[in-house]
Amino acid sequence: MAPFDGLTPAELPALSGLFARAIALLIEGFRADTRSTATYAAIEAVPPGLAALMFDLALDGIFGDGPRDVTTLNEVGLLTLVGLLSSAGAHEQAATLIAQAREHGSSPGLLRAAWIARCRWAGCPHELAAHLAPAELGFPDMSAARARIDAAGLDIAAHRARLRFALAADDLGAAGEAVGVALSLPLGDGEKSPLVPELALFAARLAATGELSALSRDRLRWAFATAPTITAAAADLLAQQSADGTIPFLDPAEADSAVALLRGFVAPAATPAVTGYPMRDGKPHVDIVWLEITNHCNQKCTFCPDMFREDARAWLPLEQVKNLIDQLADTLSVGSMQLNAYGEPLLHPNIAEILAYIRERRLPFPTFFTSHGMTLVDKKLKQLSGNYPSGIAISLHNDSQESYEATRSHKIGDYETLVARVTALLRQMARERAPSHLRLYQMVSNQAVDLRVDEVTRNAFPDTPERMLAHLRKWEAIAARIVEALDPATGARAYTNDEAHVFDAFAKARHADSHHLPILSWVDQDGATQYAFMSPRPVGTYANLLLEYDPRWAVERKLVSPYTCGFTKAPSLAIFATGRLGVCCIDLNSTATFGSLSDFATLHEALTSPQALQMFAQLSNGVATSRGCQICLGGPERHCASKKLPGPPRPAGHFRDGI
């Protein structure tokens, strides 16, 4: 375009074909990548007079004689028009056009265009690197900074360099990740103080293009709140920069909004401004509570790390359990409660009284427990009679005596004993029209198995859909015999599942709760239909922490991980039998905790504490300070010496080795 700059208006129309071709090239560039640096550079190089002509041509080509409604533009057309307007010197019009379009939706391309238009309007560079205060980084590039973080996770200089490289590239996603990790590190605020200038610029950049709400997303909000001194310092610096005009791309109102948001993360008084557990009507909300009434277990399963337990065996006293149930019901918002983590709840000496108290309290949330099934002796069945929780799950898993012997201790029974005891529970629940469902968990070895589980264990469970179908048919037959012997008043019904549905359930089985295969139903005392069903889950469900304790695995633990904890996204609470408090039911030795029951006057105080907030900030940003979290968030590629994942033949210390 440059050779044609300076032509008279009368001469320009003769080149309209050339200009149309230039516009088409710009459109192609944006269609390939809406944030293309090369396309933006090409637009920026168009002389102002020619850019104005090209804008008119593009406008005519898009709208013709019709109404010029920007809300009808697609992203590519809008970016082309805005770019040409800005190159023509009409920066205010470009910014206005972007603002109008963004009222009807946004995208990374539009956000970048808005940023460039804003900077041109303000007469400042749109390269964010130009707004970074000079600093000696000590790292040549992002890769070097990340390598240092992998090796030394607490090196704040490396985290600052990572943040600066992300800002220099105007990669706000990467910058947000760097901010969350750096602020969540287990360091004092004084050690994090070098981050303040970059944090202020990050907030200013988001405010300039209307993306400030990104700071309020949980992982960043928690991170800012857990480093209050640094957050307040960043707010103060941003306010100062706005007042002295050193951030020309940000108008005063936007700066004020950013400053207010940052300061809002810092608690002004005893009541926290931000908590890890969201507040509902003044109560901390927990999606699921694992109240581990006991950590005793009389099984030694090869797919469970309980055999490596270091914590002392314990149970929570009855009166303490009642008090905790009262607090959960009266002072917290709870989605559901599970009466165990790793322990076998039916081994608690007061299980009957606990279940009776739960029913007496008429809790506003459902209660469940999981059992390995071998504890369902006559005494326990009598204790359960009339005392059922909302649901019971049985870790059935095995489909034969061979399967049982390969994965469980023979000291407390065998496969047929397991079947007989679970059948007795199923018969009793249907006969008594229990207001409770029964889930039979079935391990399957499908394509979703965890290869870190040893081969003997993997092969112990159904490894073909036909094998799972055969086991399901056995339980369907058991259900049919139960129904034949029941009073018709129970409304009991036995089921035969479609073969294709069973095969599909086997193939698609994942760790999530899905693919229920009904075997029996009854009408409970309240007139509702309750089901007993089989639920397939892939091998590995309980294996997360096996590697933490097995010396045959070469585990590399790191403080900073690219993975985050799902128990912070759906806020969870684990109250361990040891009295310690955490967010994870699979943390065998309760290594990841934010305190103990004895550290706080109430559960409400514990869940709104700075300690709980720090745990949420860390785990949601991939900062793993505990043994358990470092293994769980480490990623499977680092769990063994060979990436071929051969693994040990079975976990060290398996019961067949003498335990």
XYZ file of C-alpha atoms in Angstrom:
659
model
C 0.000 0.000 0.000
C 2.854 2.392 0.762
C 3.681 3.360 -2.875
C 0.131 4.614 -3.349
C 0.128 6.882 -0.327
C -0.217 10.517 -1.370
C -2.340 9.931 -4.467
C -5.125 12.433 -5.009
C -8.685 11.408 -4.124
C -9.517 11.389 -7.843
C -6.801 8.815 -8.488
C -7.653 6.427 -5.670
C -10.919 4.902 -7.028
C -9.020 3.480 -9.968
C -7.177 1.235 -7.515
C -10.303 -0.088 -5.807
C -9.640 -3.616 -7.129
C -6.209 -3.628 -5.515
C -7.645 -2.361 -2.242
C -10.374 -4.987 -2.352
C -7.702 -7.652 -2.737
C -5.821 -6.179 0.246
C -9.006 -6.315 2.335
C -9.512 -9.956 1.323
C -5.976 -10.780 2.470
C -6.634 -9.178 5.852
C -9.842 -11.179 6.203
C -7.968 -14.374 5.359
C -5.362 -13.533 7.999
C -7.962 -12.984 10.726
C -9.881 -16.079 9.665
C -6.737 -18.151 10.195
C -5.954 -16.556 13.564
C -7.978 -13.775 15.159
C -4.962 -12.780 17.250
C -2.418 -12.953 14.423
C 0.492 -10.614 15.117
C 1.332 -10.557 11.405
C -2.179 -9.457 10.403
C -2.208 -6.689 13.006
C 1.209 -5.538 11.808
C -0.045 -5.466 8.202
C -3.028 -3.304 9.152
C -0.817 -1.008 11.197
C 1.428 -0.482 8.136
C -1.432 0.802 5.950
C -1.126 4.616 5.557
C -4.017 6.515 7.210
C -5.531 7.870 3.988
C -5.556 4.486 2.325
C -6.881 2.825 5.484
C -9.856 5.224 5.423
C -10.589 4.328 1.806
C -10.270 0.614 2.520
C -12.617 0.996 5.498
C -15.271 2.583 3.262
C -14.828 -0.156 0.685
C -15.091 -2.865 3.327
C -18.163 -1.237 4.854
C -19.869 -1.072 1.463
C -18.906 -4.648 0.726
C -20.338 -5.916 4.004
C -23.547 -3.886 4.293
C -24.176 -2.503 0.773
C -27.188 -0.245 0.921
C -28.634 -1.951 3.985
C -28.533 -0.778 7.633
C -25.065 -0.772 9.133
C -25.733 -2.832 12.254
C -22.473 -3.973 13.864
C -24.273 -6.634 15.879
C -24.723 -8.606 12.650
C -20.980 -8.704 11.949
C -19.012 -11.872 12.462
C -15.747 -11.645 14.355
C -13.503 -11.579 11.274
C -15.424 -8.753 9.597
C -15.497 -6.743 12.797
C -11.751 -7.108 13.394
C -11.024 -5.998 9.833
C -13.175 -2.865 10.142
C -11.817 -1.957 13.584
C -8.235 -2.409 12.419
C -8.736 -0.185 9.381
C -10.489 2.475 11.475
C -7.617 2.510 13.907
C -5.024 2.728 11.110
C -7.000 5.629 9.679
C -6.479 7.475 12.966
C -10.098 7.111 14.117
C -9.099 5.453 17.384
C -12.100 6.634 19.357
C -14.467 5.307 16.689
C -12.589 2.007 16.653
C -12.849 1.669 20.425
C -16.551 2.564 20.304
C -17.223 -0.007 17.581
C -15.489 -2.696 19.625
C -17.439 -1.714 22.735
C -20.737 -1.939 20.838
C -19.870 -5.347 19.449
C -18.747 -6.701 22.826
C -22.135 -5.935 24.318
C -23.331 -8.907 22.269
C -20.460 -11.271 23.026
C -16.720 -11.439 23.322
C -13.791 -13.538 22.143
C -9.990 -13.562 22.406
C -9.761 -11.815 19.047
C -12.116 -9.022 20.056
C -10.346 -8.574 23.367
C -6.996 -8.189 21.641
C -8.494 -5.755 19.134
C -10.010 -3.753 21.965
C -6.629 -3.605 23.696
C -4.815 -2.386 20.573
C -7.523 0.193 19.800
C -7.398 1.394 23.408
C -3.604 1.858 23.316
C -3.647 3.659 19.960
C -6.341 5.958 21.255
C -4.207 6.672 24.339
C -1.103 7.158 22.211
C 0.919 4.460 23.983
C 2.482 1.162 22.841
C 0.138 -1.791 22.664
C 2.998 -4.207 23.358
C 2.475 -4.988 27.026
C 6.198 -5.536 27.416
C 6.692 -1.775 26.968
C 4.700 -1.164 30.173
C 6.750 -3.525 32.356
C 9.087 -1.779 34.771
C 12.743 -2.629 34.053
C 13.965 -5.609 36.053
C 16.851 -8.057 36.043
C 15.169 -11.416 35.552
C 18.068 -13.829 35.586
C 16.277 -16.083 33.071
C 16.549 -15.844 29.277
C 13.080 -17.137 28.472
C 9.933 -18.806 29.787
C 11.365 -22.320 29.452
C 14.299 -21.456 31.687
C 11.992 -19.971 34.322
C 9.750 -23.046 34.273
C 12.750 -25.354 34.525
C 13.872 -23.523 37.629
C 10.381 -23.754 39.131
C 10.370 -27.517 38.512
C 13.684 -27.821 40.300
C 13.081 -25.247 43.048
C 9.402 -24.465 43.443
C 9.924 -21.762 46.060
C 12.254 -19.596 43.908
C 10.146 -16.430 43.772
C 12.463 -14.888 41.161
C 11.599 -17.718 38.774
C 7.883 -17.202 39.385
C 8.241 -13.470 38.770
C 10.123 -14.163 35.525
C 7.376 -16.577 34.444
C 4.775 -13.883 35.069
C 6.762 -11.209 33.218
C 7.324 -13.437 30.178
C 3.583 -14.165 30.048
C 2.725 -10.465 30.306
C 5.305 -9.546 27.669
C 3.613 -12.008 25.311
C 0.208 -10.564 26.276
C -0.824 -14.107 27.190
C -3.283 -13.330 29.957
C -4.171 -16.985 30.494
C -0.563 -17.903 31.220
C -0.163 -14.729 33.289
C -3.180 -15.700 35.405
C -1.725 -19.152 36.020
C 1.595 -17.605 37.063
C -0.144 -15.168 39.416
C -2.206 -17.900 41.080
C 0.795 -20.151 41.670
C 3.126 -17.398 42.879
C 0.651 -15.958 45.380
C -0.258 -19.423 46.701
C 3.295 -20.502 47.490
C 3.970 -21.366 51.144
C 6.078 -18.222 51.601
C 5.593 -15.099 53.667
C 4.158 -12.010 52.000
C 7.516 -10.295 52.420
C 9.146 -12.866 50.157
C 6.435 -12.322 47.526
C 6.802 -8.509 47.500
C 8.840 -8.430 44.218
C 5.629 -9.471 42.422
C 3.764 -6.231 43.210
C 4.561 -4.226 39.998
C 3.576 -7.143 37.751
C 0.375 -7.769 39.715
C -0.646 -4.125 39.324
C 0.019 -4.236 35.565
C -1.876 -7.513 35.229
C -4.931 -6.013 36.920
C -4.664 -2.831 34.816
C -4.457 -4.837 31.582
C -7.574 -6.824 32.486
C -9.465 -3.675 33.469
C -8.600 -1.933 30.184
C -10.438 -4.518 28.089
C -13.264 -5.301 30.480
C -11.810 -8.615 31.675
C -11.476 -7.670 35.333
C -13.944 -10.380 36.330
C -11.160 -12.896 35.639
C -9.625 -11.861 38.979
C -12.795 -12.995 40.745
C -12.552 -16.575 39.525
C -12.007 -18.876 42.459
C -8.375 -19.811 41.929
C -7.216 -16.185 41.564
C -9.589 -14.767 44.168
C -8.362 -17.307 46.701
C -4.727 -16.652 45.767
C -5.046 -12.875 46.187
C -6.910 -13.314 49.470
C -4.271 -15.623 50.914
C -1.550 -12.989 50.328
C -3.290 -9.888 51.745
C -0.231 -7.677 52.167
C 0.855 -8.207 48.562
C -2.670 -7.726 47.246
C -3.062 -4.445 49.144
C 0.345 -3.240 47.904
C -0.642 -3.991 44.286
C -3.877 -2.034 44.760
C -1.997 0.922 46.232
C 0.522 0.932 43.363
C -2.238 0.799 40.761
C -4.026 3.723 42.421
C -0.787 5.714 42.433
C -0.055 4.936 38.775
C -3.560 6.004 37.808
C -3.160 9.297 39.661
C 0.221 10.160 38.124
C -0.743 9.103 34.583
C 1.805 6.307 34.127
C -0.862 3.928 32.783
C -2.381 6.027 29.948
C -4.381 3.127 28.481
C -6.553 2.955 31.614
C -9.111 5.618 32.445
C -9.641 6.640 36.112
C -12.967 4.844 36.487
C -11.480 1.554 35.303
C -8.486 1.995 37.574
C -10.800 2.636 40.513
C -12.710 -0.574 39.748
C -9.510 -2.613 39.659
C -8.247 -1.068 42.890
C -11.572 -1.661 44.647
C -11.666 -5.289 43.526
C -8.156 -5.989 44.769
C -8.838 -4.324 48.097
C -12.076 -6.253 48.363
C -10.099 -9.495 48.550
C -8.476 -8.365 51.794
C -10.465 -8.831 54.982
C -11.003 -5.467 56.733
C -12.040 -7.096 60.012
C -12.439 -10.425 61.736
C -14.971 -11.629 59.156
C -13.085 -12.956 56.111
C -13.703 -11.218 52.818
C -12.961 -14.417 50.901
C -13.334 -18.041 51.990
C -12.433 -21.303 50.293
C -15.884 -22.659 51.031
C -18.555 -20.487 49.370
C -20.999 -18.870 51.761
C -24.728 -19.560 51.490
C -26.969 -17.602 53.836
C -24.017 -17.035 56.134
C -23.062 -20.724 56.172
C -20.010 -22.278 54.495
C -21.183 -24.661 51.769
C -19.678 -28.130 51.353
C -20.722 -30.335 48.447
C -19.751 -33.530 50.239
C -18.524 -34.261 53.753
C -16.525 -37.397 54.526
C -17.054 -37.984 58.223
C -14.596 -40.821 58.839
C -16.098 -42.241 61.996
C -13.333 -44.874 62.051
C -10.223 -45.677 60.058
C -10.249 -49.334 61.103
C -10.498 -51.865 58.272
C -10.277 -55.644 58.503
C -9.523 -56.164 54.807
C -6.205 -55.850 52.978
C -7.141 -55.195 49.346
C -4.433 -54.982 46.707
C -6.078 -51.982 45.059
C -6.223 -49.997 48.311
C -3.289 -48.400 50.140
C -4.850 -48.983 53.577
C -2.283 -51.706 54.270
C 0.319 -48.920 54.323
C -1.518 -46.775 56.865
C 0.792 -44.840 59.186
C -1.886 -43.104 61.259
C -2.922 -44.899 64.422
C -6.154 -46.845 64.139
C -8.878 -44.787 65.766
C -12.565 -43.965 65.849
C -14.386 -40.814 66.749
C -16.266 -41.124 70.084
C -20.046 -41.327 69.821
C -20.719 -37.979 71.505
C -18.203 -36.248 69.247
C -19.842 -37.792 66.173
C -23.231 -36.527 67.351
C -21.822 -33.056 67.946
C -20.282 -32.984 64.471
C -23.559 -34.112 62.911
C -25.355 -31.317 64.768
C -22.864 -28.745 63.514
C -23.093 -30.011 59.937
C -26.888 -29.797 60.072
C -27.211 -26.471 61.885
C -24.209 -24.315 60.989
C -23.107 -25.468 57.512
C -24.708 -25.903 54.110
C -24.075 -29.528 53.125
C -24.820 -31.381 49.908
C -24.328 -34.905 51.251
C -22.394 -36.821 53.910
C -20.394 -40.042 53.694
C -19.639 -41.910 56.936
C -16.219 -43.093 55.854
C -13.075 -42.257 53.935
C -10.872 -45.366 53.911
C -12.241 -46.963 57.075
C -14.965 -49.608 57.316
C -17.825 -47.753 59.075
C -19.569 -50.925 60.278
C -16.555 -51.573 62.517
C -17.347 -48.526 64.651
C -18.492 -49.828 68.050
C -21.425 -47.380 68.076
C -22.519 -47.624 64.457
C -26.114 -48.469 65.451
C -26.385 -45.386 67.671
C -24.836 -43.173 64.983
C -27.276 -44.339 62.307
C -30.195 -43.984 64.739
C -29.153 -40.426 65.559
C -28.922 -39.534 61.882
C -32.477 -40.743 61.301
C -33.695 -39.026 64.485
C -32.200 -35.699 63.376
C -33.930 -35.831 59.964
C -30.904 -34.201 58.388
C -31.450 -31.739 55.524
C -28.951 -33.682 53.397
C -28.607 -37.365 52.422
C -26.176 -39.655 54.224
C -24.335 -42.656 52.786
C -21.613 -45.112 53.660
C -19.491 -47.627 51.758
C -18.631 -51.088 53.089
C -16.448 -53.875 51.750
C -19.356 -56.217 52.478
C -17.647 -58.817 54.656
C -18.783 -57.019 57.830
C -22.457 -57.736 57.058
C -22.792 -60.448 59.695
C -26.110 -61.037 61.466
C -25.266 -58.605 64.278
C -24.615 -55.773 61.813
C -27.736 -56.572 59.799
C -29.799 -56.240 62.979
C -28.134 -52.896 63.697
C -28.985 -51.697 60.191
C -32.604 -52.854 60.445
C -34.779 -49.741 60.602
C -31.627 -47.634 60.741
C -30.753 -47.282 57.071
C -28.978 -44.211 55.746
C -30.065 -42.657 52.446
C -27.887 -45.125 50.557
C -25.399 -47.928 51.054
C -22.583 -48.858 48.685
C -20.827 -52.217 48.719
C -17.361 -52.626 47.223
C -18.374 -55.934 45.660
C -15.796 -55.904 42.848
C -14.945 -59.619 42.778
C -16.783 -62.033 40.491
C -15.214 -65.361 41.552
C -13.172 -67.065 44.234
C -10.066 -66.622 42.074
C -10.760 -62.906 41.833
C -11.266 -62.739 45.601
C -8.039 -64.561 46.397
C -6.048 -62.312 44.074
C -7.207 -59.092 45.675
C -8.470 -59.673 49.219
C -7.359 -61.311 52.413
C -8.668 -64.845 52.858
C -8.535 -64.491 56.642
C -12.085 -63.146 56.972
C -13.873 -65.180 54.339
C -14.190 -66.017 50.689
C -16.171 -65.014 47.627
C -19.256 -67.093 48.407
C -19.343 -65.655 51.923
C -19.216 -62.171 50.437
C -22.109 -62.993 48.099
C -24.150 -64.520 50.915
C -23.713 -61.523 53.214
C -24.523 -58.934 50.560
C -27.531 -61.020 49.504
C -28.751 -61.025 53.106
C -28.572 -57.215 53.204
C -30.383 -56.928 49.884
C -33.132 -59.281 51.061
C -33.537 -57.420 54.355
C -33.722 -53.981 52.715
C -36.391 -55.105 50.245
C -38.398 -56.989 52.912
C -38.357 -53.999 55.269
C -39.081 -51.573 52.412
C -36.020 -49.594 53.440
C -36.003 -45.884 52.481
C -32.515 -46.425 51.116
C -30.861 -47.633 47.925
C -28.071 -50.198 47.531
C -25.182 -49.779 45.098
C -22.911 -52.688 44.200
C -19.597 -51.332 42.952
C -18.031 -53.587 40.332
C -14.406 -53.129 39.330
C -13.820 -53.641 35.602
C -10.613 -53.744 33.619
C -11.544 -51.659 30.581
C -9.616 -49.035 28.638
C -9.888 -46.570 31.546
C -7.867 -48.695 33.981
C -4.983 -47.181 35.888
C -1.867 -48.976 34.642
C -0.138 -48.163 37.906
C -2.173 -50.965 39.459
C -0.281 -54.254 39.214
C -1.200 -56.774 36.544
C -2.407 -59.457 38.964
C -4.932 -57.028 40.423
C -6.042 -55.729 37.023
C -6.673 -59.260 35.774
C -8.693 -60.154 38.861
C -11.686 -58.132 37.689
C -13.919 -58.491 34.626
C -11.737 -57.652 31.631
C -14.368 -58.264 28.957
C -17.994 -57.142 28.718
C -19.016 -60.819 28.532
C -17.384 -61.512 31.886
C -19.127 -58.554 33.486
C -22.433 -59.630 31.951
C -22.046 -63.099 33.467
C -21.525 -61.587 36.919
C -24.484 -59.238 36.520
C -26.686 -62.158 35.447
C -25.739 -63.935 38.675
C -26.977 -60.971 40.720
C -30.098 -60.610 38.593
C -30.882 -64.256 39.427
C -30.294 -63.586 43.132
C -32.683 -60.620 42.922
C -35.299 -62.764 41.169
C -35.191 -65.368 43.964
C -35.528 -62.621 46.582
C -38.622 -61.201 44.854
C -40.241 -64.661 44.635
C -40.028 -64.982 48.424
C -41.276 -61.482 49.280
C -44.741 -60.266 50.147
C -46.226 -58.543 47.062
C -46.928 -55.539 49.304
C -43.254 -54.620 49.067
C -43.767 -53.780 45.411
C -40.500 -55.572 44.699
C -39.397 -56.164 41.121
C -36.413 -57.962 39.628
C -34.692 -56.724 36.453
C -32.902 -58.235 33.477
C -30.648 -55.721 31.785
C -30.308 -55.517 28.035
C -27.012 -57.052 26.899
C -26.109 -54.076 24.707
C -26.686 -51.720 27.645
C -24.394 -53.808 29.862
C -21.661 -53.873 27.208
C -21.953 -50.109 26.854
C -21.711 -49.658 30.640
C -18.561 -51.783 30.706
C -16.892 -49.839 27.895
C -17.814 -46.407 29.233
C -17.228 -47.036 32.939
C -15.347 -44.174 34.527
C -14.590 -43.139 38.082
C -17.623 -40.853 38.126
C -21.003 -42.128 39.292
C -22.774 -43.356 36.167
C -24.133 -46.363 34.245
C -26.406 -47.827 36.901
C -27.580 -51.355 36.066
C -30.709 -52.097 38.169
C -31.182 -55.580 39.605
C -33.996 -55.047 42.134
C -36.444 -52.344 43.238
C -39.036 -51.986 45.992
C -41.512 -49.382 47.223
C -40.244 -47.935 50.485
C -42.241 -46.948 53.572
C -42.787 -43.456 52.168
C -44.091 -44.705 48.818
C -40.910 -43.944 46.853
C -39.208 -46.499 44.617
C -35.764 -47.598 45.783
C -33.252 -49.514 43.685
C -30.427 -51.949 44.120
C -28.067 -51.642 41.171
C -24.614 -52.539 39.966
C -22.269 -49.684 39.090
C -19.086 -50.477 37.098
C -15.907 -48.562 37.854
C -12.481 -49.023 36.254
C -9.590 -50.563 38.155
C -7.642 -47.819 39.879
C -10.428 -46.075 41.744
C -8.645 -46.486 45.070
C -5.055 -46.653 43.822
C -4.160 -42.964 43.798
C -1.805 -43.128 46.731
C -0.390 -46.622 46.435
C 2.707 -45.116 44.882
C 3.314 -42.885 47.860
C 4.102 -45.896 50.008
C 5.479 -48.531 47.645
C 9.302 -48.309 47.524
C 9.415 -50.064 44.155
C 8.087 -46.955 42.412
C 10.449 -44.125 41.527
C 8.286 -41.151 42.440
C 9.415 -37.603 41.729
C 7.590 -35.135 43.942
C 7.274 -31.488 42.935
C 5.822 -28.493 44.688
C 4.267 -26.963 41.556
C 2.121 -29.109 39.286
C 0.141 -28.343 36.096
C -2.781 -30.247 37.620
C -5.358 -28.951 40.085
C -7.500 -30.619 42.724
C -11.120 -31.381 41.867
C -12.100 -31.268 45.530
C -11.654 -27.479 45.469
C -13.940 -27.051 42.452
C -16.687 -28.958 44.256
C -15.773 -27.891 47.809
C -15.326 -30.929 50.015
C -14.516 -31.582 53.654
C -12.844 -34.625 55.177
C -13.099 -35.052 58.934
C -10.659 -37.863 59.609
C -10.859 -40.330 62.480
C -7.625 -38.743 63.735
C -9.496 -35.434 64.148
C -7.586 -33.755 61.320
C -9.420 -31.714 58.692
C -8.809 -31.808 54.942
C -10.598 -31.716 51.596
C -9.819 -35.192 50.277
C -11.224 -38.636 51.096
C -8.281 -40.508 49.534
C -5.583 -38.857 51.650
C -4.768 -42.058 53.528
C -2.600 -40.626 56.309
C -4.303 -37.214 56.348
C -1.135 -35.444 55.211
C -3.023 -32.623 53.462
C -4.886 -30.877 56.253
C -5.653 -27.349 57.382
C -5.743 -28.180 61.070
C -7.554 -30.406 63.535
C -10.889 -30.287 65.296
C -9.022 -29.227 68.423
C -7.631 -26.135 66.651
C -11.041 -24.542 66.167
C -14.041 -23.889 68.372
C -16.481 -24.956 65.639
C -16.577 -26.376 62.130
C -17.861 -22.995 60.921
C -14.729 -21.358 62.289
C -12.522 -24.028 60.695
C -14.077 -23.697 57.241
C -13.815 -19.895 57.225
C -10.264 -19.900 58.579
C -7.178 -18.551 56.764
C -5.749 -22.070 56.940
C -8.638 -23.517 54.930
C -8.442 -20.645 52.433
C -4.733 -21.261 51.931
C -5.368 -24.925 51.148
C -7.980 -23.991 48.536
C -5.659 -21.376 47.029
C -2.786 -23.822 46.787
C -4.594 -26.877 45.443
C -6.666 -24.918 42.917
C -3.423 -23.491 41.534
C -1.470 -26.746 41.466
C 0.665 -25.986 44.521
C 1.061 -29.260 46.406
C 2.755 -28.996 49.792
C 1.783 -32.395 51.213
C 3.007 -35.874 50.329
C -0.407 -37.095 49.259
C -1.149 -34.105 47.035
C 2.250 -34.232 45.354
C 1.579 -37.796 44.277
C -2.062 -37.281 43.334
C -1.380 -34.086 41.340
C 1.896 -35.314 39.895
C 0.504 -36.865 36.738
C 0.912 -40.515 35.710
C 3.954 -39.869 33.517
C 6.157 -39.329 36.579
C 5.041 -42.252 38.665
C 7.585 -44.851 37.733
C 11.180 -45.224 36.666
C 10.133 -46.368 33.210
C 7.425 -44.519 31.299
C 6.295 -47.903 29.990
C 4.634 -48.301 33.388
C 5.675 -51.898 34.129
C 5.072 -51.438 37.864
C 5.720 -53.978 40.594
C 4.050 -57.412 40.340
C 1.953 -56.402 43.356
C 2.208 -53.727 46.061
C 5.050 -54.191 48.522
C 3.738 -55.535 51.797
C 0.754 -57.303 50.244
C -0.945 -59.729 52.639
C 0.425 -62.666 50.679
C 3.910 -61.437 51.566
C 3.212 -61.998 55.224
C 1.000 -59.091 56.318
